[in-house]
Short mmCIF file of C-alpha atoms in Angstrom, two decimals:
data_model
loop_
_atom_site.label_atom_id
_atom_site.label_comp_id
_atom_site.label_asym_id
_atom_site.label_seq_id
_atom_site.Cartn_x
_atom_site.Cartn_y
_atom_site.Cartn_z
CA MET A 725 -67.87 -19.40 -5.93
CA ASN A 726 -68.87 -20.16 -2.47
CA SER A 727 -70.19 -17.43 -0.28
CA GLN A 728 -66.93 -16.65 1.33
CA ILE A 729 -65.33 -15.97 -2.25
CA LYS A 730 -68.44 -13.94 -3.24
CA ALA A 731 -68.04 -11.76 -0.27
CA LEU A 732 -64.27 -11.41 -0.37
CA PHE A 733 -64.88 -10.25 -4.29
CA GLY A 734 -67.44 -7.86 -3.05
CA ARG A 735 -65.22 -5.97 -0.73
CA VAL A 736 -62.21 -6.07 -3.14
CA PHE A 737 -64.50 -4.47 -5.90
CA ARG A 738 -66.22 -1.95 -3.72
CA ASN A 739 -62.80 -0.50 -2.36
CA THR A 740 -61.42 -0.83 -5.78
CA GLY A 741 -64.37 1.32 -6.89
CA TYR A 742 -63.47 3.92 -4.16
CA LEU A 743 -59.85 3.76 -5.41
CA LEU A 744 -60.94 4.31 -8.96
CA SER A 745 -63.10 6.99 -8.37
CA GLY A 746 -60.23 9.07 -7.07
CA ARG A 747 -57.73 8.09 -9.54
CA GLY A 748 -60.12 8.60 -12.43
CA ALA A 749 -60.46 12.02 -11.02
CA MET A 750 -56.60 12.43 -10.69
CA ALA A 751 -56.15 11.29 -14.16
CA VAL A 752 -58.45 13.65 -15.77
CA LEU A 753 -57.07 16.53 -13.85
CA ALA A 754 -53.58 15.36 -14.78
CA LEU A 755 -54.09 15.43 -18.32
CA GLY A 756 -55.63 18.96 -17.96
CA SER A 757 -52.62 20.19 -15.81
CA THR A 758 -50.29 18.55 -18.43
CA ALA A 759 -51.98 20.09 -21.65
CA LEU A 760 -52.05 23.86 -19.40
CA ALA A 761 -48.52 23.56 -18.56
CA VAL A 762 -47.07 22.73 -21.97
CA ARG A 763 -49.17 25.70 -23.57
CA THR A 764 -47.91 28.10 -20.58
CA LEU A 765 -44.15 27.18 -20.93
CA GLY A 766 -43.92 25.44 -24.10
CA LEU A 767 -42.76 21.93 -24.74
CA GLU A 768 -39.20 22.41 -23.84
CA GLU A 769 -39.65 24.06 -20.59
CA TYR A 770 -42.29 21.88 -19.72
CA GLY A 771 -39.67 18.99 -20.11
CA ILE A 772 -37.40 20.90 -17.94
CA LEU A 773 -40.13 21.09 -15.32
CA LEU A 774 -40.67 17.20 -15.88
CA LEU A 775 -37.00 16.30 -15.38
CA MET A 776 -36.83 18.25 -12.24
CA SER A 777 -39.94 17.09 -10.59
CA SER A 778 -38.94 13.48 -11.83
CA PHE A 779 -35.52 13.95 -10.15
CA VAL A 780 -37.13 14.82 -6.97
CA LEU A 781 -39.53 11.98 -7.19
CA SER A 782 -36.94 9.46 -7.83
CA CYS A 783 -34.79 10.46 -4.59
CA ALA A 784 -37.90 10.22 -2.91
CA VAL A 785 -38.86 6.72 -4.10
CA ALA A 786 -35.52 5.46 -4.24
CA THR A 787 -35.23 5.64 -0.14
CA ARG A 788 -38.84 5.20 0.71
CA PHE A 789 -40.00 2.33 2.87
CA GLN A 790 -43.11 0.77 2.16
CA ALA A 791 -44.29 1.43 5.59
CA TRP A 792 -48.08 0.08 4.82
CA GLN A 793 -47.08 -3.37 3.99
CA PRO A 794 -45.41 -4.36 7.19
CA LEU A 795 -48.39 -2.61 8.83
CA LEU A 796 -50.90 -4.86 6.90
CA GLN A 797 -48.50 -7.85 7.01
CA TYR A 798 -47.64 -7.99 10.50
CA GLY A 799 -50.70 -5.93 11.94
CA THR A 800 -53.71 -7.47 10.56
CA SER A 801 -54.28 -10.36 12.86
CA LEU A 802 -53.16 -7.89 15.86
CA TYR A 803 -55.63 -5.15 14.77
CA LYS A 804 -58.51 -7.91 14.76
CA ALA A 805 -57.62 -9.49 17.88
CA ALA A 806 -57.34 -6.08 19.45
CA GLU A 807 -53.86 -6.67 20.83
CA LYS A 808 -53.27 -2.71 21.34
CA LYS A 809 -49.59 -2.82 22.86
CA PRO A 810 -47.87 -4.70 20.12
CA PHE A 811 -49.96 -3.06 17.53
CA HIS A 812 -49.20 0.31 18.64
CA THR A 813 -45.78 -0.34 18.66
CA LEU A 814 -45.99 -1.66 14.83
CA LEU A 815 -47.82 1.73 14.04
CA ARG A 816 -44.95 3.91 15.74
CA HIS A 817 -42.37 1.60 13.78
CA CYS A 818 -44.23 2.21 10.58
CA ILE A 819 -44.28 6.12 11.09
CA ALA A 820 -40.44 5.93 11.85
CA LEU A 821 -39.83 4.32 8.61
CA ASP A 822 -41.84 7.02 6.81
CA ALA A 823 -39.69 9.81 8.56
CA ALA A 824 -36.37 8.01 8.01
CA GLY A 825 -37.00 7.48 4.28
CA ALA A 826 -37.84 11.21 3.82
CA VAL A 827 -34.82 12.40 5.54
CA LEU A 828 -32.33 10.04 3.64
CA GLY A 829 -34.57 11.01 0.30
CA LEU A 830 -33.52 14.70 0.96
CA ALA A 831 -29.81 14.01 1.76
CA VAL A 832 -29.66 11.93 -1.37
CA ALA A 833 -31.09 14.83 -3.65
CA LEU A 834 -28.88 17.37 -2.08
CA PHE A 835 -25.67 15.50 -2.85
CA SER A 836 -26.49 14.27 -6.51
CA SER A 837 -28.32 17.32 -7.72
CA VAL A 838 -25.36 19.24 -9.09
CA TRP A 839 -24.12 15.90 -11.04
CA LEU A 840 -27.50 15.02 -12.44
CA GLY A 841 -28.42 18.59 -13.41
CA HIS A 842 -25.41 18.74 -15.73
CA LEU A 843 -26.10 15.49 -17.19
CA SER A 844 -29.91 16.22 -18.05
CA GLY A 845 -28.88 19.62 -19.71
CA TRP A 846 -31.26 21.87 -17.34
CA ALA A 847 -28.11 23.35 -15.18
CA VAL A 848 -26.91 25.21 -18.31
CA ALA A 849 -29.93 27.11 -19.18
CA TYR A 850 -31.60 27.20 -15.99
CA GLY A 851 -29.68 26.67 -12.99
CA HIS A 852 -29.53 23.91 -10.50
CA ILE A 853 -33.01 22.74 -8.49
CA PRO A 854 -33.59 25.24 -6.11
CA LEU A 855 -32.75 24.02 -2.37
CA TRP A 856 -36.23 24.88 -1.15
CA TYR A 857 -37.73 22.58 -4.04
CA MET A 858 -36.08 19.27 -3.07
CA SER A 859 -37.27 20.06 0.57
CA VAL A 860 -40.75 18.60 -0.90
CA ILE A 861 -39.20 15.10 -0.32
CA LEU A 862 -40.04 15.56 3.34
CA PHE A 863 -43.42 15.45 2.46
CA MET A 864 -43.83 12.77 -0.04
CA ASN A 865 -44.19 9.64 2.35
CA THR A 866 -47.31 8.80 3.65
CA GLY A 867 -47.49 4.92 3.50
CA CYS A 868 -48.21 4.50 7.20
CA ALA A 869 -51.13 6.68 6.73
CA MET A 870 -52.09 4.59 3.88
CA GLY A 871 -51.79 1.42 6.06
CA VAL A 872 -53.98 2.76 8.70
CA LEU A 873 -56.84 3.65 6.30
CA ARG A 874 -56.59 0.49 4.62
CA LEU A 875 -56.51 -1.53 7.76
CA ALA A 876 -59.57 0.33 8.97
CA ASN A 877 -61.16 -0.49 5.56
CA ARG A 878 -61.50 3.25 4.92
CA TYR A 879 -60.71 3.26 1.37
CA GLU A 880 -63.25 6.08 0.39
CA LEU A 881 -60.66 8.18 2.53
CA ALA A 882 -57.64 6.88 1.13
CA VAL A 883 -58.20 8.93 -2.05
CA LEU A 884 -58.83 11.95 -0.87
CA ALA A 885 -55.48 13.31 -0.50
CA ASP A 886 -54.00 12.63 -3.92
CA THR A 887 -57.53 13.85 -5.31
CA ALA A 888 -57.04 17.26 -3.54
CA SER A 889 -53.59 17.55 -4.47
CA SER A 890 -54.35 17.05 -8.23
CA VAL A 891 -57.19 19.72 -7.92
CA VAL A 892 -54.66 22.06 -6.56
CA LYS A 893 -52.42 21.55 -9.39
CA PHE A 894 -55.24 21.86 -11.98
CA ALA A 895 -56.43 25.06 -10.33
CA GLY A 896 -52.96 26.62 -10.36
CA CYS A 897 -52.13 25.34 -13.98
CA ILE A 898 -55.58 27.58 -15.05
CA ALA A 899 -54.15 30.47 -13.05
CA GLY A 900 -50.59 29.94 -14.41
CA PHE A 901 -52.20 29.78 -17.85
CA PHE A 902 -54.04 33.35 -17.84
CA LEU A 903 -51.02 34.74 -15.80
CA SER A 904 -48.07 33.54 -17.98
CA TRP A 905 -46.43 31.68 -15.07
CA THR A 906 -42.57 31.05 -15.09
CA LEU A 907 -41.16 27.58 -14.47
CA ARG A 908 -40.30 28.61 -11.06
CA ASP A 909 -44.18 29.33 -10.45
CA PHE A 910 -44.87 25.94 -11.67
CA LEU A 911 -42.25 24.45 -8.76
CA VAL A 912 -43.95 26.22 -6.29
CA LEU A 913 -47.25 25.15 -7.26
CA TRP A 914 -46.14 21.30 -7.51
CA TYR A 915 -44.58 21.78 -3.66
CA GLY A 916 -47.78 23.06 -2.39
CA ALA A 917 -49.91 20.35 -4.05
CA THR A 918 -47.45 17.76 -2.45
CA VAL A 919 -47.75 19.37 0.95
CA VAL A 920 -51.82 19.25 0.73
CA ALA A 921 -51.48 15.52 0.20
CA PHE A 922 -49.32 15.03 3.04
CA VAL A 923 -51.35 16.86 5.64
CA LEU A 924 -54.83 15.34 4.66
CA ASP A 925 -53.24 11.93 4.55
CA TYR A 926 -51.86 11.81 8.06
CA GLY A 927 -54.64 14.24 9.19
CA LEU A 928 -57.26 11.54 8.06
CA ALA A 929 -55.15 8.72 9.47
CA PHE A 930 -55.11 10.25 12.81
CA TRP A 931 -58.76 11.12 12.57
CA VAL A 932 -59.77 7.29 11.91
CA MET A 933 -57.48 6.33 15.02
CA ALA A 934 -59.53 8.72 17.23
CA ARG A 935 -62.80 7.16 16.09
CA THR A 936 -61.58 3.47 16.52
CA ASP A 937 -61.57 1.92 19.84
CA LYS A 938 -58.88 -0.59 18.86
CA LEU A 939 -56.40 2.13 18.08
CA ARG A 940 -57.04 4.42 21.12
CA GLY A 941 -54.35 5.17 23.67
CA PHE A 942 -51.75 5.37 21.07
CA ARG A 943 -49.13 7.54 22.17
CA LEU A 944 -45.70 9.00 20.57
CA LEU A 945 -43.95 9.62 23.63
CA ASN A 946 -42.11 7.56 26.25
CA VAL A 947 -42.95 4.25 24.41
CA PRO A 948 -40.93 1.75 22.37
CA TRP A 949 -40.68 2.79 18.50
CA LEU A 950 -39.37 0.00 16.77
CA SER A 951 -41.39 -3.58 16.73
CA GLN A 952 -39.63 -6.66 17.64
CA ILE A 953 -41.75 -8.75 15.38
CA ARG A 954 -39.54 -11.67 13.90
CA GLY A 955 -38.51 -11.14 10.22
CA ILE A 956 -40.31 -7.89 9.69
CA TRP A 957 -36.81 -5.95 8.60
CA ARG A 958 -36.39 -8.52 6.18
CA PHE A 959 -39.66 -8.09 4.81
CA THR A 960 -39.58 -4.43 4.87
CA PHE A 961 -36.31 -4.10 2.97
CA SER A 962 -37.57 -6.29 0.52
CA THR A 963 -40.80 -4.83 -0.22
CA SER A 964 -39.41 -1.44 -0.07
CA LEU A 965 -36.21 -1.99 -2.23
CA ASP A 966 -38.59 -3.78 -4.60
CA GLN A 967 -41.05 -0.77 -4.84
CA ALA A 968 -38.23 1.79 -4.84
CA LEU A 969 -36.25 0.19 -7.86
CA GLY A 970 -39.64 -0.17 -9.76
CA ARG A 971 -40.66 3.16 -9.24
CA LEU A 972 -36.90 4.40 -9.57
CA GLY A 973 -36.76 2.69 -12.93
CA SER A 974 -39.70 4.54 -14.36
CA ARG A 975 -38.32 7.84 -13.16
CA LEU A 976 -34.89 6.78 -14.35
CA THR A 977 -36.08 5.76 -17.72
CA VAL A 978 -37.46 9.47 -18.34
CA LEU A 979 -34.20 10.83 -17.47
CA VAL A 980 -32.22 8.64 -19.50
CA VAL A 981 -34.47 9.43 -22.33
CA GLY A 982 -34.13 13.02 -21.73
CA ALA A 983 -30.11 12.75 -21.56
CA VAL A 984 -30.01 10.76 -25.12
CA LEU A 985 -32.99 12.46 -26.89
CA GLY A 986 -33.36 15.76 -25.26
CA PRO A 987 -36.39 17.68 -22.99
CA GLU A 988 -38.88 17.28 -25.67
CA SER A 989 -38.51 13.67 -26.19
CA ALA A 990 -38.54 13.02 -22.72
CA ALA A 991 -41.72 14.68 -22.41
CA ILE A 992 -43.50 12.79 -25.21
CA TYR A 993 -42.27 9.56 -23.74
CA ASN A 994 -43.32 10.25 -20.53
CA VAL A 995 -47.06 11.36 -21.22
CA THR A 996 -47.25 8.41 -23.81
CA TRP A 997 -46.60 6.30 -20.95
CA GLN A 998 -48.93 8.05 -18.84
CA ILE A 999 -51.90 7.64 -21.43
CA SER A 1000 -51.02 3.68 -21.71
CA ASP A 1001 -50.49 3.43 -18.08
CA GLY A 1002 -53.88 5.47 -17.35
CA MET A 1003 -55.97 3.01 -19.56
CA ALA A 1004 -54.89 -0.02 -17.70
CA ARG A 1005 -55.11 1.88 -14.29
CA PRO A 1006 -58.48 0.63 -13.31
CA ALA A 1007 -57.72 -2.92 -13.29
CA GLN A 1008 -54.31 -2.08 -11.53
CA MET A 1009 -56.38 -0.53 -8.49
CA LEU A 1010 -57.25 -4.00 -7.41
CA THR A 1011 -53.68 -4.51 -5.96
CA PRO A 1012 -54.34 -2.27 -2.57
CA ALA A 1013 -57.99 -3.61 -2.17
CA LEU A 1014 -56.63 -7.33 -2.91
CA TYR A 1015 -53.49 -7.51 -0.63
CA PRO A 1016 -55.51 -7.09 2.83
CA GLU A 1017 -57.91 -10.08 1.93
CA LEU A 1018 -54.88 -12.20 0.72
CA VAL A 1019 -53.20 -11.83 4.03
CA ALA A 1020 -56.54 -12.46 5.88
CA LEU A 1021 -56.77 -15.86 3.60
CA ARG A 1022 -53.38 -16.63 4.67
CA ASP A 1023 -53.62 -16.09 8.23
CA LYS A 1024 -56.29 -18.64 7.88
CA ARG A 1025 -54.21 -21.05 5.75
CA ASP A 1026 -56.99 -21.16 3.14
CA TRP A 1027 -54.84 -21.83 0.25
CA THR A 1028 -57.73 -23.31 -1.99
CA SER A 1029 -59.63 -19.64 -1.75
CA ILE A 1030 -56.35 -18.22 -2.45
CA ARG A 1031 -55.73 -20.10 -5.75
CA GLN A 1032 -59.35 -19.55 -6.59
CA VAL A 1033 -59.47 -15.79 -6.31
CA THR A 1034 -55.91 -15.62 -8.16
CA ASN A 1035 -57.22 -17.51 -10.95
CA ARG A 1036 -60.43 -15.78 -11.55
CA ILE A 1037 -58.58 -12.39 -11.36
CA LEU A 1038 -56.06 -13.45 -14.14
CA GLN A 1039 -59.16 -14.65 -16.39
CA ALA A 1040 -60.81 -11.38 -16.21
CA LEU A 1041 -57.46 -9.63 -16.82
CA ALA A 1042 -57.24 -11.39 -19.93
CA LEU A 1043 -60.59 -9.60 -21.28
CA PHE A 1044 -59.67 -6.46 -19.97
CA SER A 1045 -56.33 -6.36 -21.75
CA ALA A 1046 -57.78 -6.83 -24.98
CA VAL A 1047 -60.10 -3.81 -24.59
CA VAL A 1048 -57.31 -1.86 -23.60
CA LEU A 1049 -55.21 -2.57 -26.58
CA VAL A 1050 -58.15 -1.86 -28.82
CA VAL A 1051 -58.83 1.52 -27.10
CA ALA A 1052 -55.20 2.53 -27.05
CA THR A 1053 -55.00 1.67 -30.87
CA VAL A 1054 -58.04 3.93 -31.38
CA VAL A 1055 -57.82 6.80 -29.38
CA GLY A 1056 -54.30 7.17 -27.96
CA PRO A 1057 -52.64 9.00 -30.86
CA TRP A 1058 -55.47 11.66 -31.01
CA LEU A 1059 -54.99 12.07 -27.49
CA LEU A 1060 -51.35 12.41 -27.45
CA HIS A 1061 -51.79 14.95 -30.16
CA VAL A 1062 -54.36 17.15 -28.18
CA LEU A 1063 -51.95 17.08 -25.45
CA LEU A 1064 -48.74 17.88 -26.49
CA THR A 1065 -49.58 19.25 -30.10
CA VAL A 1066 -47.15 16.69 -31.72
CA PRO A 1067 -48.39 15.22 -34.73
CA TRP A 1068 -49.71 11.46 -34.98
CA THR A 1069 -46.73 10.48 -37.15
CA GLY A 1070 -44.13 8.22 -35.28
CA THR A 1071 -46.28 8.15 -32.14
CA ARG A 1072 -48.45 5.30 -32.61
CA THR A 1073 -45.77 2.48 -32.55
CA LEU A 1074 -44.31 4.29 -29.19
CA LEU A 1075 -47.97 4.28 -28.13
CA LEU A 1076 -48.61 0.71 -28.96
CA LEU A 1077 -45.44 -0.59 -27.46
CA MET A 1078 -46.13 1.42 -24.23
CA THR A 1079 -49.65 0.17 -23.94
CA VAL A 1080 -48.41 -3.54 -24.22
CA THR A 1081 -46.01 -2.94 -21.39
CA ALA A 1082 -48.89 -1.50 -19.36
CA ILE A 1083 -50.82 -4.58 -20.04
CA LEU A 1084 -47.57 -6.75 -18.85
CA ASP A 1085 -47.45 -4.63 -15.78
CA LEU A 1086 -51.31 -4.98 -15.17
CA TRP A 1087 -50.92 -8.86 -15.12
CA ASP A 1088 -48.66 -8.31 -11.91
CA VAL A 1089 -52.19 -7.37 -10.28
CA PRO A 1090 -52.66 -10.74 -8.38
CA LEU A 1091 -49.15 -12.16 -8.67
CA GLU A 1092 -47.31 -9.55 -6.76
CA PRO A 1093 -49.55 -9.12 -3.48
CA LEU A 1094 -49.90 -12.69 -3.63
CA LEU A 1095 -46.15 -13.47 -3.41
CA VAL A 1096 -45.74 -10.70 -0.99
CA SER A 1097 -48.64 -11.96 1.20
CA LEU A 1098 -46.88 -15.77 1.29
CA ASN A 1099 -43.35 -14.23 2.47
CA LYS A 1100 -41.62 -14.25 -1.26
CA ALA A 1101 -40.98 -10.78 -1.26
CA HIS A 1102 -37.23 -11.39 -1.27
CA GLN A 1103 -37.56 -13.49 -4.42
CA ILE A 1104 -39.64 -10.70 -6.07
CA LEU A 1105 -36.73 -8.24 -5.05
CA ILE A 1106 -33.95 -10.47 -6.67
CA GLY A 1107 -36.00 -10.69 -9.92
CA ARG A 1108 -36.33 -6.73 -9.96
CA VAL A 1109 -32.55 -6.42 -9.36
CA VAL A 1110 -31.42 -8.85 -12.15
CA THR A 1111 -33.87 -7.07 -14.51
CA MET A 1112 -32.37 -3.52 -13.92
CA CYS A 1113 -28.90 -4.48 -14.53
CA PHE A 1114 -29.94 -4.74 -18.07
CA SER A 1115 -32.82 -2.69 -18.68
CA LEU A 1116 -31.33 0.79 -18.02
CA PRO A 1117 -28.27 -0.18 -20.39
CA LEU A 1118 -30.37 -1.66 -23.00
CA LEU A 1119 -32.57 1.67 -22.84
CA TYR A 1120 -29.35 3.75 -23.36
CA VAL A 1121 -28.54 1.52 -26.51
CA LEU A 1122 -31.91 1.16 -28.26
CA ALA A 1123 -33.00 4.66 -27.52
CA THR A 1124 -29.40 5.94 -29.00
CA ALA A 1125 -29.88 3.37 -32.04
CA TRP A 1126 -33.56 4.02 -32.67
CA GLY A 1127 -34.98 6.96 -30.97
CA MET A 1128 -38.36 6.82 -29.26
CA THR A 1129 -38.97 3.51 -30.83
CA GLY A 1130 -35.92 1.95 -29.44
CA ALA A 1131 -36.84 3.42 -25.88
CA GLY A 1132 -40.21 2.03 -26.14
CA VAL A 1133 -38.86 -1.75 -27.25
CA ALA A 1134 -36.59 -1.56 -24.07
CA THR A 1135 -39.24 -0.71 -21.90
CA LEU A 1136 -41.39 -3.57 -23.01
CA LEU A 1137 -38.51 -6.17 -22.81
CA SER A 1138 -37.95 -4.84 -19.17
CA GLU A 1139 -41.41 -5.18 -18.19
CA LEU A 1140 -41.66 -8.54 -19.81
CA ALA A 1141 -38.72 -9.85 -17.60
CA ILE A 1142 -40.41 -8.53 -14.70
CA PHE A 1143 -43.50 -10.20 -15.46
CA LEU A 1144 -41.68 -14.08 -15.81
CA THR A 1145 -40.35 -13.43 -12.30
CA ARG A 1146 -43.68 -13.17 -10.83
CA LEU A 1147 -45.36 -15.68 -13.26
CA ILE A 1148 -43.15 -18.57 -12.91
CA PRO A 1149 -43.21 -18.96 -8.96
CA TYR A 1150 -46.79 -18.73 -9.09
CA LEU A 1151 -47.05 -21.20 -11.85
CA VAL A 1152 -44.77 -23.73 -9.76
CA MET A 1153 -46.72 -23.17 -6.56
CA ASN A 1154 -50.25 -23.78 -8.23
CA ARG A 1155 -48.82 -27.08 -10.17
CA ASN A 1156 -47.51 -28.26 -6.93
CA ARG A 1157 -50.33 -26.76 -5.06
CA MET A 1158 -47.69 -25.65 -2.40
CA PHE A 1159 -48.88 -22.40 -1.05
CA GLU A 1160 -46.94 -21.47 2.14
CA GLY A 1161 -45.65 -18.58 4.25
CA LYS A 1162 -46.50 -16.98 7.50
CA PRO A 1163 -44.75 -13.97 8.85
CA GLY A 1164 -42.72 -14.19 12.18
CA ALA A 1165 -44.42 -14.18 15.47
#
């Protein structure tokens, strides 16, 4: 590797280390919170809590604009060149995207809660989701704040909010365990943890802006709020819809499993995925650290370095994937038994299926940010839409026929299709040595 590539990897792995430190703490706290909540509420009521929170989060992610991506895609060169006026307009544009997505998400939740409550089975025994809890959607969008922290290379601050939220949730679960909290009490706790993360994310972003010369003079009043950069809306809708469908798909999967197999099975399925995904999470943290570097290389039109970086990361992921599979086979069933007090019998097959799914998702780490940075976001979106058209019906059919194993098989096939929609365009570009794509001026 030349000195430029070595420096790039140094920055990527340093920033990934910051993200990993926060995610590692979050994973441990999340597992502890799950164990305490299950023992306080029981597996069935915890399943209801999971379904309610999954519904609210699904409405949020389905309407969320990924505001950090246009900020990095179009703002990196403006930020480095200290072009304050167009950059500040872009920043306000991204703040407006966060706010619009939150309001739209709340509206979707209010209109769909009654129907989905009956479908999932919680409305009969527990009533509809309280209106006050659905308003937590207003505090779930912090994409612009994340973009500011990543643009300023302050990755050590980008993990503080989520870590603090996990600490609040874990401390509340400890209190709830000893005080015998009800389902409503846990909903209040989940709400408070989300608000803590929101306040910290935007608070840190504005603190960074106040300390950075390039961002001084930023205002919210009597200034334009929408950027006129060519192609920004197409890019924003493509990336946001792809991310929304991806996250919405994972949440809807839990809801479908709950509707077909019941709340207990939904809880087992969700925690199994958390374990599998958690084992692959360290490598997945490369994505937010890698994306700004790929944008910078794209702006320089350094296609050789882009190709070298992508190939080396894919080689490293091959070794990491083998380690993840071995660890999941040995440790996974025991961990699932400890968390949910379910027997090992019947969980090992599901765990292995979900682990292979997480590994396929892991191989997207260099491919998706590369394609997005080269303005191929619309191609990624088309692949996502086509996949979802068959994945959810397939999940329903296989879960009905084969239970939890069928749900695992359907999830694996869906992720394989997503991976191929990323891999094939990259292989074509790599073979033809035709890396192109630059954002509009």
